[in-house]
Structures are given as C-alpha cells and as structure tokens.
XYZ file of C-alpha atoms in Angstrom:
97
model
C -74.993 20.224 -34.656
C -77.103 18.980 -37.116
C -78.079 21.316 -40.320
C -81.375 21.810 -39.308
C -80.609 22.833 -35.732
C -78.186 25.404 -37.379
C -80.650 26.530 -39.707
C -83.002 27.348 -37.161
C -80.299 29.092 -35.259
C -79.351 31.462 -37.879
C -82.732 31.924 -38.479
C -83.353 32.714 -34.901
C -86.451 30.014 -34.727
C -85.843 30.025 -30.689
C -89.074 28.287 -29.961
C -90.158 24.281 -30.036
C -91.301 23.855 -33.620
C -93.679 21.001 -34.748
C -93.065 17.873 -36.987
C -94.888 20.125 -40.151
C -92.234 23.165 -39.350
C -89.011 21.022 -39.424
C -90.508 19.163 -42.694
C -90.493 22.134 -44.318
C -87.491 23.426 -43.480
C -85.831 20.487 -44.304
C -87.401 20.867 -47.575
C -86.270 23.803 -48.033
C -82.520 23.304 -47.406
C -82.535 19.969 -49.450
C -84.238 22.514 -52.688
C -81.288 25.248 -51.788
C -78.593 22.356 -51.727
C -80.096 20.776 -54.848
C -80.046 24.655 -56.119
C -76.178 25.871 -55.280
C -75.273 22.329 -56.129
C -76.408 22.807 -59.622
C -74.860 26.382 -59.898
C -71.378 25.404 -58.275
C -70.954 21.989 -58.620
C -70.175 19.455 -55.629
C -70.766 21.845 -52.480
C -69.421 21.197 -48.679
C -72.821 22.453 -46.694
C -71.077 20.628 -43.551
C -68.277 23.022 -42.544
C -67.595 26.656 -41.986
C -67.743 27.560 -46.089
C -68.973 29.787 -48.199
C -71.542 27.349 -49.639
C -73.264 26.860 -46.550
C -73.237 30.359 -45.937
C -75.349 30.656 -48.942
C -77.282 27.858 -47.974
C -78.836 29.124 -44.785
C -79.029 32.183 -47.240
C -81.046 30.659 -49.669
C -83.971 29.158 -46.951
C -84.662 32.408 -45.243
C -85.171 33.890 -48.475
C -87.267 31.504 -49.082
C -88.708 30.893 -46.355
C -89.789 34.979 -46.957
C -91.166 34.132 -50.136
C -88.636 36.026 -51.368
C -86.399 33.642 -53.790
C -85.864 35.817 -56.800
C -84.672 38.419 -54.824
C -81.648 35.904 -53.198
C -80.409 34.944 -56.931
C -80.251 38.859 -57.453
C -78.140 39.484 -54.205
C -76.008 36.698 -54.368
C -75.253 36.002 -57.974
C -71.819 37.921 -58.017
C -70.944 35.769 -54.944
C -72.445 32.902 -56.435
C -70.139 33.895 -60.227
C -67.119 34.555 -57.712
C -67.293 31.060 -55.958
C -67.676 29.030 -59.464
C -64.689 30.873 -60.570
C -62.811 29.857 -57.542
C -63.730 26.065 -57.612
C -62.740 25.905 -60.966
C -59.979 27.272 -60.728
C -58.676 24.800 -57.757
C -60.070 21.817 -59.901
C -57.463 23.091 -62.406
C -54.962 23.398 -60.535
C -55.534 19.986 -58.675
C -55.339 18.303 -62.245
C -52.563 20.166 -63.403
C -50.746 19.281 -60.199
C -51.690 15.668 -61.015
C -50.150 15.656 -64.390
C-alpha cells in the first residue's frame, strides 16, 4: 500500500479526497520524513518500524495544527530511538573491524 493510502488509513480519512487534500498530505509526510530524518538519521518509513510509527504521528499532529505539542510527546521516544540506532551503527562497525 502506498504511504499515502496508509496515512489516510491511520488517519481514518474514509472518504474520496481531492487532488488539493492528497497534495497536502503528501506534503506533510515528506516535512515529517525530512523532520525524523534529521533527528534520527537515515529512517525506514517503508516497513512495520518505529520511524514510521512516528511518521504517521507527526502528520496528524500536524495536520491538527498541533506540531509543538508532537515534539513534546514523542521526544523521549524520539531520544530512545537515536540511542538505539547508534548503538547498532556501533556495533555494525565494530563487528566490521
């Protein structure tokens, strides 16, 4: 299923939405993978994960005008998952060496 399709099923959009609504939308998820991206580093929004999780997150909040209040109720998850990736970057190099 495509991202948007899945976006609009997590947000419950059940109806036929116009060209302008799916524009949007799609803004919106390329400015929250642009976002997490920059927080996390390189970010699988494809599969089941965490970081697209956060992603469909991230657009209703926004989509609710209400983006400073996602960064306050995700940050610890957000800390928690940086932690994590670095930590399996470090051990990828160190299983390299």
């Amino acid at each position: 299923m495509k991202l948007l399709e899945e976006v609009k099923n997590y947000l419950d959009i059940t109806w036929e939405t116009t060209p302008q609504e799916d524009e949007k939308l799609l803004s919106m998820i390329e400015r929250g993978k642009a976002a997490l991206s920059g927080k996390l580093g390189t970010c699988d929004f494809e599969g089941e994960t965490q970081e697209k999780t956060l992603l469909f997150n991230y657009v209703m909040y926004e989509r609710s005008a209400a983006l400073n209040e996602f960064w306050n109720h995700y940050r610890g998850e957000i800390i928690s998952l940086r932690l994590r990736k670095r930590v399996e970057k470090y051990e990828a190099e160190k299983q390299g060496l």
